[in-house]
Amino acid sequence: MAPISDTANVLARHDLPGILAAINAEVRERFGEGRVADYIPMLGSVPVDRFGMALVALDGQVHCVGDAREPFSVQSVSKVHSLTLALEVAGAELWDRVGREPSGVPFNSLVQLEFEGGVPRNPLINSGALVVADVILSHYQRPREALLEFMRARSGNASVGVDREVFASEKQTGYRNTALVNFIRSFGNIHNDIDAVLDFYYAQCSLEMDCLDLARSVLFLADEGHCPVSGVGVTRPDRAKRINAVMLTCGTYDAAGDFAFHVGLPAKSGVGGGIVAVVPKVMSLCVWSPGLDTKGNSLLGGYALHRFTEMTGLSIF
Ligand code: DON
């Protein structure tokens, strides 16, 4: 594969609308594979026969296919955005409270915390995101508004908001998250009120966005921390590099190795069926299909990204 050097040259080589149309057709043949995340009751009723894909390039190209404009629950994709916000206020000290190693266990597992003194393996699994939420609560006066403003500015969509029904559904049934936050607190690694931490976390997971919104929202990670959508510097280049690194190694839970093998891009998935991916210095992408594989990643979304990198040769490797 050619090294990613010059955005315009790289993009000129590909018929991107044609590639997206071909992937869309392939994926639709496979509708029905995967299982929706019914452990969150409100997500259990999302139809499985949906597929959308959006691509936003640094040269200004935007391409969408399928259900790319249908809003869905972003779930853990928002862990990238909350990590970015937390790094801005806590800097490198964040890494004293959360690690940056792949966990190799399911995203909502409790087991490692006991052996590792309440320090979650990474910020992109539930335990890590709860610590990140705690950091945000300690540093922002209006944390939920800060996150919402961040999402709206990064996506360029001022109407991004929380789906109240999903929020309530998660809050009612989030037994594991309640266990995780209490357990971490017992080690002194949660400083704020438990319910406040959980409420912030459920609000970020319950955000409703579509593929285009989400692809735009991570474009700053393709542009060394600069957000072309809002025209501002979001984070320092070295932090953007680190966020991409953590996405590559930890963004798809205990399937991150397999994902790097098949796709080869920094990515973050959520149990709503969305996956964002970054081609550094070139573009950001988002795919969505609600049927999940056994690890909790969108089955057809992962397949679509695999086909995209296969057809274009765009990968960090
Ligand atoms: O807390 C949960 O289980 C969901 N709100 C989010 C899970 C998800 O998308 C994958 N987690 N890293």
mmCIF file of C-alpha atoms and ligand atoms in Angstrom:
data_model
loop_
_atom_site.group_PDB
_atom_site.id
_atom_site.type_symbol
_atom_site.label_atom_id
_atom_site.label_comp_id
_atom_site.label_asym_id
_atom_site.label_seq_id
_atom_site.Cartn_x
_atom_site.Cartn_y
_atom_site.Cartn_z
ATOM 1 C CA MET A 1 0.000 0.000 0.000
ATOM 2 C CA ALA A 2 1.234 3.480 -0.830
ATOM 3 C CA PRO A 3 2.197 5.707 2.103
ATOM 4 C CA ILE A 4 -0.357 8.405 2.831
ATOM 5 C CA SER A 5 1.525 11.541 1.830
ATOM 6 C CA ASP A 6 -0.490 14.026 -0.177
ATOM 7 C CA THR A 7 -4.253 14.234 0.319
ATOM 8 C CA ALA A 8 -5.175 15.446 -3.171
ATOM 9 C CA ASN A 9 -3.013 12.840 -4.935
ATOM 10 C CA VAL A 10 -4.287 10.067 -2.729
ATOM 11 C CA LEU A 11 -7.925 10.982 -3.325
ATOM 12 C CA ALA A 12 -7.573 11.587 -7.059
ATOM 13 C CA ARG A 13 -6.723 7.912 -7.520
ATOM 14 C CA HIS A 14 -10.135 6.711 -6.341
ATOM 15 C CA ASP A 15 -13.728 6.841 -7.524
ATOM 16 C CA LEU A 16 -15.057 7.321 -4.005
ATOM 17 C CA PRO A 17 -18.800 7.490 -4.866
ATOM 18 C CA GLY A 18 -18.403 4.308 -6.934
ATOM 19 C CA ILE A 19 -16.587 2.532 -4.096
ATOM 20 C CA LEU A 20 -19.233 3.517 -1.551
ATOM 21 C CA ALA A 21 -22.036 2.391 -3.890
ATOM 22 C CA ALA A 22 -20.337 -0.994 -4.371
ATOM 23 C CA ILE A 23 -19.889 -1.483 -0.615
ATOM 24 C CA ASN A 24 -23.510 -0.485 0.007
ATOM 25 C CA ALA A 25 -24.719 -3.110 -2.474
ATOM 26 C CA GLU A 26 -22.502 -5.821 -0.942
ATOM 27 C CA VAL A 27 -23.586 -5.037 2.597
ATOM 28 C CA ARG A 28 -27.301 -5.031 1.778
ATOM 29 C CA GLU A 29 -26.984 -8.608 0.526
ATOM 30 C CA ARG A 30 -25.996 -9.566 4.078
ATOM 31 C CA PHE A 31 -28.776 -7.809 6.024
ATOM 32 C CA GLY A 32 -29.941 -9.899 8.952
ATOM 33 C CA GLU A 33 -26.456 -10.847 10.174
ATOM 34 C CA GLY A 34 -25.563 -9.679 13.663
ATOM 35 C CA ARG A 35 -27.699 -8.939 16.705
ATOM 36 C CA VAL A 36 -28.860 -5.581 18.010
ATOM 37 C CA ALA A 37 -27.749 -4.528 21.504
ATOM 38 C CA ASP A 38 -30.858 -5.601 23.379
ATOM 39 C CA TYR A 39 -29.164 -5.393 26.799
ATOM 40 C CA ILE A 40 -30.188 -1.730 26.490
ATOM 41 C CA PRO A 41 -33.964 -2.192 25.984
ATOM 42 C CA MET A 42 -34.439 0.893 23.801
ATOM 43 C CA LEU A 43 -31.728 -0.313 21.401
ATOM 44 C CA GLY A 44 -33.371 -3.726 21.154
ATOM 45 C CA SER A 45 -36.108 -2.316 18.915
ATOM 46 C CA VAL A 46 -33.801 -0.761 16.279
ATOM 47 C CA PRO A 47 -34.286 -2.523 12.889
ATOM 48 C CA VAL A 48 -31.300 -4.603 11.853
ATOM 49 C CA ASP A 49 -31.690 -3.884 8.115
ATOM 50 C CA ARG A 50 -29.946 -0.523 8.066
ATOM 51 C CA PHE A 51 -26.604 0.484 6.615
ATOM 52 C CA GLY A 52 -25.108 3.916 6.151
ATOM 53 C CA MET A 53 -21.637 5.172 5.361
ATOM 54 C CA ALA A 54 -20.246 8.713 5.214
ATOM 55 C CA LEU A 55 -16.820 9.941 4.249
ATOM 56 C CA VAL A 56 -15.452 13.452 4.767
ATOM 57 C CA ALA A 57 -12.112 14.266 3.175
ATOM 58 C CA LEU A 58 -9.709 17.067 4.021
ATOM 59 C CA ASP A 59 -9.930 18.361 0.450
ATOM 60 C CA GLY A 60 -13.644 19.098 1.032
ATOM 61 C CA GLN A 61 -15.168 16.003 -0.584
ATOM 62 C CA VAL A 62 -18.182 14.569 1.228
ATOM 63 C CA HIS A 63 -19.825 11.305 0.188
ATOM 64 C CA CYS A 64 -22.752 9.471 1.748
ATOM 65 C CA VAL A 65 -24.487 6.231 0.907
ATOM 66 C CA GLY A 66 -27.458 4.227 2.196
ATOM 67 C CA ASP A 67 -28.879 5.313 5.558
ATOM 68 C CA ALA A 68 -26.053 7.769 6.246
ATOM 69 C CA ARG A 69 -28.499 10.526 7.236
ATOM 70 C CA GLU A 70 -30.585 8.434 9.629
ATOM 71 C CA PRO A 71 -29.808 9.312 13.273
ATOM 72 C CA PHE A 72 -28.784 6.530 15.648
ATOM 73 C CA SER A 73 -27.479 6.134 19.180
ATOM 74 C CA VAL A 74 -23.769 6.957 19.198
ATOM 75 C CA GLN A 75 -23.052 4.978 22.391
ATOM 76 C CA SER A 76 -19.333 4.360 22.889
ATOM 77 C CA VAL A 77 -18.259 6.283 19.815
ATOM 78 C CA SER A 78 -18.618 9.299 22.134
ATOM 79 C CA LYS A 79 -15.725 7.954 24.227
ATOM 80 C CA VAL A 80 -13.374 9.528 21.666
ATOM 81 C CA HIS A 81 -14.924 12.943 22.180
ATOM 82 C CA SER A 82 -14.994 12.728 25.975
ATOM 83 C CA LEU A 83 -11.355 11.585 25.960
ATOM 84 C CA THR A 84 -10.461 14.634 23.872
ATOM 85 C CA LEU A 85 -12.257 16.949 26.320
ATOM 86 C CA ALA A 86 -10.614 15.316 29.346
ATOM 87 C CA LEU A 87 -7.123 15.528 27.835
ATOM 88 C CA GLU A 88 -7.613 19.232 27.256
ATOM 89 C CA VAL A 89 -8.198 19.852 30.971
ATOM 90 C CA ALA A 90 -6.131 17.154 32.660
ATOM 91 C CA GLY A 91 -3.242 16.868 30.173
ATOM 92 C CA ALA A 92 -0.821 13.972 30.660
ATOM 93 C CA GLU A 93 -2.017 13.495 34.258
ATOM 94 C CA LEU A 94 -5.051 11.760 32.841
ATOM 95 C CA TRP A 95 -2.794 8.764 32.193
ATOM 96 C CA ASP A 96 -2.180 8.373 35.934
ATOM 97 C CA ARG A 97 -5.855 7.502 36.298
ATOM 98 C CA VAL A 98 -6.507 5.484 33.161
ATOM 99 C CA GLY A 99 -4.134 3.309 31.140
ATOM 100 C CA ARG A 100 -3.649 2.957 27.408
ATOM 101 C CA GLU A 101 -3.338 -0.762 26.890
ATOM 102 C CA PRO A 102 -5.887 -2.955 25.121
ATOM 103 C CA SER A 103 -7.978 -4.814 27.678
ATOM 104 C CA GLY A 104 -8.489 -8.097 25.844
ATOM 105 C CA VAL A 105 -11.723 -8.552 27.805
ATOM 106 C CA PRO A 106 -15.295 -7.375 27.071
ATOM 107 C CA PHE A 107 -15.945 -3.631 27.173
ATOM 108 C CA ASN A 108 -18.038 -3.820 30.348
ATOM 109 C CA SER A 109 -15.850 -6.270 32.275
ATOM 110 C CA LEU A 110 -14.982 -5.761 35.948
ATOM 111 C CA VAL A 111 -12.255 -8.349 36.402
ATOM 112 C CA GLN A 112 -9.056 -6.415 35.617
ATOM 113 C CA LEU A 113 -9.950 -3.590 37.959
ATOM 114 C CA GLU A 114 -9.485 -5.794 41.025
ATOM 115 C CA PHE A 115 -5.926 -6.743 40.087
ATOM 116 C CA GLU A 116 -4.989 -3.335 38.735
ATOM 117 C CA GLY A 117 -5.988 -1.148 41.672
ATOM 118 C CA GLY A 118 -9.039 0.489 40.113
ATOM 119 C CA VAL A 119 -7.106 1.941 37.155
ATOM 120 C CA PRO A 120 -8.998 1.014 33.975
ATOM 121 C CA ARG A 121 -6.952 -0.376 31.109
ATOM 122 C CA ASN A 122 -7.913 2.374 28.659
ATOM 123 C CA PRO A 123 -10.380 5.265 28.177
ATOM 124 C CA LEU A 124 -12.395 3.528 25.435
ATOM 125 C CA ILE A 125 -13.953 0.778 27.545
ATOM 126 C CA ASN A 126 -16.759 1.480 30.024
ATOM 127 C CA SER A 127 -14.577 1.612 33.158
ATOM 128 C CA GLY A 128 -12.134 4.017 31.493
ATOM 129 C CA ALA A 129 -14.893 6.219 30.157
ATOM 130 C CA LEU A 130 -16.379 6.474 33.655
ATOM 131 C CA VAL A 131 -13.045 7.797 34.963
ATOM 132 C CA VAL A 132 -12.872 10.178 31.986
ATOM 133 C CA ALA A 133 -16.406 11.347 32.847
ATOM 134 C CA ASP A 134 -15.275 11.941 36.424
ATOM 135 C CA VAL A 135 -12.347 14.071 35.196
ATOM 136 C CA ILE A 136 -14.716 16.117 33.026
ATOM 137 C CA LEU A 137 -17.095 16.641 35.971
ATOM 138 C CA SER A 138 -14.194 17.904 38.093
ATOM 139 C CA HIS A 139 -13.006 20.447 35.518
ATOM 140 C CA TYR A 140 -16.047 21.770 33.652
ATOM 141 C CA GLN A 141 -18.704 23.871 35.379
ATOM 142 C CA ARG A 142 -21.395 22.690 32.955
ATOM 143 C CA PRO A 143 -20.068 19.335 31.793
ATOM 144 C CA ARG A 144 -23.046 18.135 29.756
ATOM 145 C CA GLU A 145 -23.310 21.451 27.958
ATOM 146 C CA ALA A 146 -19.556 21.350 27.262
ATOM 147 C CA LEU A 147 -19.879 17.928 25.648
ATOM 148 C CA LEU A 148 -22.954 18.934 23.682
ATOM 149 C CA GLU A 149 -21.277 22.110 22.422
ATOM 150 C CA PHE A 150 -18.230 20.067 21.453
ATOM 151 C CA MET A 151 -20.339 17.592 19.463
ATOM 152 C CA ARG A 152 -22.343 20.325 17.767
ATOM 153 C CA ALA A 153 -19.278 22.348 16.812
ATOM 154 C CA ARG A 154 -17.285 19.356 15.575
ATOM 155 C CA SER A 155 -20.177 17.964 13.517
ATOM 156 C CA GLY A 156 -21.469 21.345 12.328
ATOM 157 C CA ASN A 157 -24.962 20.239 13.398
ATOM 158 C CA ALA A 158 -26.494 22.534 16.021
ATOM 159 C CA SER A 159 -29.417 20.191 16.641
ATOM 160 C CA VAL A 160 -27.376 17.255 18.000
ATOM 161 C CA GLY A 161 -28.963 16.190 21.286
ATOM 162 C CA VAL A 162 -29.633 13.416 23.774
ATOM 163 C CA ASP A 163 -32.287 10.783 23.065
ATOM 164 C CA ARG A 164 -34.197 10.907 26.363
ATOM 165 C CA GLU A 165 -35.696 7.438 25.976
ATOM 166 C CA VAL A 166 -32.312 5.794 25.423
ATOM 167 C CA PHE A 167 -30.918 7.779 28.371
ATOM 168 C CA ALA A 168 -33.720 6.527 30.663
ATOM 169 C CA SER A 169 -33.373 2.985 29.347
ATOM 170 C CA GLU A 170 -29.631 2.928 30.098
ATOM 171 C CA LYS A 171 -30.070 4.473 33.512
ATOM 172 C CA GLN A 172 -32.688 1.914 34.467
ATOM 173 C CA THR A 173 -30.699 -1.122 33.385
ATOM 174 C CA GLY A 174 -27.057 -0.040 33.758
ATOM 175 C CA TYR A 175 -26.262 -2.496 36.543
ATOM 176 C CA ARG A 176 -22.752 -3.162 35.314
ATOM 177 C CA ASN A 177 -21.881 0.518 34.978
ATOM 178 C CA THR A 178 -23.189 1.119 38.516
ATOM 179 C CA ALA A 179 -20.989 -1.738 39.716
ATOM 180 C CA LEU A 180 -17.981 -0.429 37.783
ATOM 181 C CA VAL A 181 -18.205 3.120 39.085
ATOM 182 C CA ASN A 182 -18.676 1.990 42.682
ATOM 183 C CA PHE A 183 -15.799 -0.459 42.393
ATOM 184 C CA ILE A 184 -13.471 2.179 40.931
ATOM 185 C CA ARG A 185 -14.554 4.607 43.621
ATOM 186 C CA SER A 186 -13.561 2.065 46.294
ATOM 187 C CA PHE A 187 -9.978 2.473 44.988
ATOM 188 C CA GLY A 188 -10.246 6.277 45.148
ATOM 189 C CA ASN A 189 -10.223 6.756 41.366
ATOM 190 C CA ILE A 190 -13.674 8.398 41.175
ATOM 191 C CA HIS A 191 -13.940 11.774 42.937
ATOM 192 C CA ASN A 192 -17.455 12.961 42.143
ATOM 193 C CA ASP A 193 -20.913 11.794 43.117
ATOM 194 C CA ILE A 194 -21.584 8.352 41.607
ATOM 195 C CA ASP A 195 -24.970 9.334 40.142
ATOM 196 C CA ALA A 196 -23.523 12.481 38.585
ATOM 197 C CA VAL A 197 -20.797 10.433 36.891
ATOM 198 C CA LEU A 198 -23.316 7.886 35.605
ATOM 199 C CA ASP A 199 -25.703 10.585 34.375
ATOM 200 C CA PHE A 200 -22.947 12.282 32.395
ATOM 201 C CA TYR A 201 -21.832 8.945 30.975
ATOM 202 C CA TYR A 202 -25.375 7.951 29.942
ATOM 203 C CA ALA A 203 -25.936 11.369 28.384
ATOM 204 C CA GLN A 204 -22.856 10.979 26.184
ATOM 205 C CA CYS A 205 -23.873 7.447 25.167
ATOM 206 C CA SER A 206 -27.453 8.546 24.368
ATOM 207 C CA LEU A 207 -26.478 11.260 21.909
ATOM 208 C CA GLU A 208 -28.259 10.828 18.612
ATOM 209 C CA MET A 209 -26.295 11.549 15.440
ATOM 210 C CA ASP A 210 -26.083 10.280 11.883
ATOM 211 C CA CYS A 211 -23.094 8.959 9.931
ATOM 212 C CA LEU A 212 -22.288 12.311 8.380
ATOM 213 C CA ASP A 213 -22.413 14.106 11.758
ATOM 214 C CA LEU A 214 -20.122 11.512 13.288
ATOM 215 C CA ALA A 215 -17.649 11.412 10.405
ATOM 216 C CA ARG A 216 -17.353 15.208 10.611
ATOM 217 C CA SER A 217 -17.041 15.081 14.404
ATOM 218 C CA VAL A 218 -13.728 13.189 14.205
ATOM 219 C CA LEU A 219 -12.256 14.990 11.202
ATOM 220 C CA PHE A 220 -9.959 16.875 13.602
ATOM 221 C CA LEU A 221 -8.181 13.566 14.217
ATOM 222 C CA ALA A 222 -7.306 13.357 10.527
ATOM 223 C CA ASP A 223 -5.991 16.933 10.545
ATOM 224 C CA GLU A 224 -3.549 16.872 13.480
ATOM 225 C CA GLY A 225 -6.083 18.292 15.927
ATOM 226 C CA HIS A 226 -7.439 21.067 13.714
ATOM 227 C CA CYS A 227 -11.186 20.902 13.035
ATOM 228 C CA PRO A 228 -11.942 21.945 9.426
ATOM 229 C CA VAL A 229 -15.694 21.955 10.187
ATOM 230 C CA SER A 230 -15.489 24.739 12.780
ATOM 231 C CA GLY A 231 -12.102 26.112 11.692
ATOM 232 C CA VAL A 232 -10.556 25.886 15.159
ATOM 233 C CA GLY A 233 -7.725 23.990 16.802
ATOM 234 C CA VAL A 234 -9.395 21.347 18.969
ATOM 235 C CA THR A 235 -6.376 19.639 20.413
ATOM 236 C CA ARG A 236 -2.608 19.694 19.990
ATOM 237 C CA PRO A 237 -1.102 17.573 17.189
ATOM 238 C CA ASP A 238 0.658 15.334 19.708
ATOM 239 C CA ARG A 239 -2.649 14.670 21.474
ATOM 240 C CA ALA A 240 -4.443 13.933 18.211
ATOM 241 C CA LYS A 241 -1.679 11.430 17.468
ATOM 242 C CA ARG A 242 -2.173 9.769 20.876
ATOM 243 C CA ILE A 243 -5.961 9.625 20.538
ATOM 244 C CA ASN A 244 -5.551 7.914 17.153
ATOM 245 C CA ALA A 245 -3.092 5.470 18.724
ATOM 246 C CA VAL A 246 -5.505 4.569 21.518
ATOM 247 C CA MET A 247 -8.310 4.148 18.976
ATOM 248 C CA LEU A 248 -6.203 1.766 16.927
ATOM 249 C CA THR A 249 -5.195 -0.370 19.904
ATOM 250 C CA CYS A 250 -8.340 -0.129 22.066
ATOM 251 C CA GLY A 251 -11.209 1.378 20.032
ATOM 252 C CA THR A 252 -12.948 -1.854 19.099
ATOM 253 C CA TYR A 253 -12.706 -3.554 22.508
ATOM 254 C CA ASP A 254 -11.315 -7.065 22.585
ATOM 255 C CA ALA A 255 -11.448 -7.221 18.789
ATOM 256 C CA ALA A 256 -8.924 -4.380 18.309
ATOM 257 C CA GLY A 257 -6.208 -6.742 17.050
ATOM 258 C CA ASP A 258 -8.527 -8.310 14.524
ATOM 259 C CA PHE A 259 -9.800 -4.894 13.485
ATOM 260 C CA ALA A 260 -6.256 -3.592 12.920
ATOM 261 C CA PHE A 261 -5.554 -6.755 10.922
ATOM 262 C CA HIS A 262 -8.609 -6.406 8.651
ATOM 263 C CA VAL A 263 -9.061 -2.628 8.493
ATOM 264 C CA GLY A 264 -5.841 -1.008 9.647
ATOM 265 C CA LEU A 265 -7.254 2.336 10.720
ATOM 266 C CA PRO A 266 -7.780 4.053 14.095
ATOM 267 C CA ALA A 267 -11.455 3.436 14.845
ATOM 268 C CA LYS A 268 -14.045 3.555 17.609
ATOM 269 C CA SER A 269 -17.224 1.530 17.743
ATOM 270 C CA GLY A 270 -20.404 1.752 19.793
ATOM 271 C CA VAL A 271 -23.144 -0.769 20.543
ATOM 272 C CA GLY A 272 -25.599 1.400 18.599
ATOM 273 C CA GLY A 273 -23.850 -0.031 15.521
ATOM 274 C CA GLY A 274 -21.745 3.005 14.596
ATOM 275 C CA ILE A 275 -18.008 2.936 13.930
ATOM 276 C CA VAL A 276 -15.880 5.999 13.178
ATOM 277 C CA ALA A 277 -12.499 5.613 11.495
ATOM 278 C CA VAL A 278 -9.675 7.993 10.644
ATOM 279 C CA VAL A 279 -7.295 7.992 7.697
ATOM 280 C CA PRO A 280 -4.684 10.412 9.075
ATOM 281 C CA LYS A 281 -4.064 13.434 6.832
ATOM 282 C CA VAL A 282 -6.761 12.277 4.393
ATOM 283 C CA MET A 283 -10.294 11.728 5.737
ATOM 284 C CA SER A 284 -12.638 10.499 8.418
ATOM 285 C CA LEU A 285 -15.417 7.972 7.954
ATOM 286 C CA CYS A 286 -18.439 6.653 9.770
ATOM 287 C CA VAL A 287 -20.346 3.450 9.097
ATOM 288 C CA TRP A 288 -23.542 2.338 10.798
ATOM 289 C CA SER A 289 -25.406 -0.935 10.858
ATOM 290 C CA PRO A 290 -27.125 -2.005 14.091
ATOM 291 C CA GLY A 291 -26.417 -5.767 13.976
ATOM 292 C CA LEU A 292 -23.432 -6.490 16.240
ATOM 293 C CA ASP A 293 -20.902 -9.310 16.296
ATOM 294 C CA THR A 294 -20.144 -11.245 19.482
ATOM 295 C CA LYS A 295 -17.669 -8.580 20.673
ATOM 296 C CA GLY A 296 -20.199 -5.743 20.341
ATOM 297 C CA ASN A 297 -18.886 -4.209 17.105
ATOM 298 C CA SER A 298 -21.151 -3.577 14.114
ATOM 299 C CA LEU A 299 -20.755 -6.711 12.014
ATOM 300 C CA LEU A 300 -21.570 -5.162 8.652
ATOM 301 C CA GLY A 301 -19.986 -1.839 9.603
ATOM 302 C CA GLY A 302 -16.685 -3.615 10.246
ATOM 303 C CA TYR A 303 -17.069 -5.479 6.962
ATOM 304 C CA ALA A 304 -17.709 -2.205 5.107
ATOM 305 C CA LEU A 305 -14.537 -0.627 6.504
ATOM 306 C CA HIS A 306 -12.593 -3.766 5.657
ATOM 307 C CA ARG A 307 -13.826 -3.574 2.049
ATOM 308 C CA PHE A 308 -13.110 0.169 1.899
ATOM 309 C CA THR A 309 -9.467 -0.240 2.879
ATOM 310 C CA GLU A 310 -9.155 -3.261 0.589
ATOM 311 C CA MET A 311 -10.573 -1.359 -2.407
ATOM 312 C CA THR A 312 -8.676 1.891 -1.808
ATOM 313 C CA GLY A 313 -5.467 0.703 -0.161
ATOM 314 C CA LEU A 314 -6.007 3.495 2.372
ATOM 315 C CA SER A 315 -4.692 2.232 5.672
ATOM 316 C CA ILE A 316 -2.023 3.369 8.103
ATOM 317 C CA PHE A 317 0.002 0.260 7.286
HETATM 318 O O1 DON B 1 -22.496 1.504 28.896
HETATM 319 C C1 DON B 1 -22.825 0.771 27.977
HETATM 320 O O2 DON B 1 -22.791 -0.448 28.054
HETATM 321 C C2 DON B 1 -23.277 1.434 26.700
HETATM 322 N N1 DON B 1 -23.915 2.677 26.986
HETATM 323 C C3 DON B 1 -22.116 1.711 25.798
HETATM 324 C C4 DON B 1 -21.419 0.463 25.383
HETATM 325 C C5 DON B 1 -20.686 0.594 24.112
HETATM 326 O O3 DON B 1 -21.119 1.177 23.143
HETATM 327 C C6 DON B 1 -19.419 -0.106 24.041
HETATM 328 N N2 DON B 1 -18.513 0.332 25.051
HETATM 329 N N3 DON B 1 -17.407 0.605 25.142
#
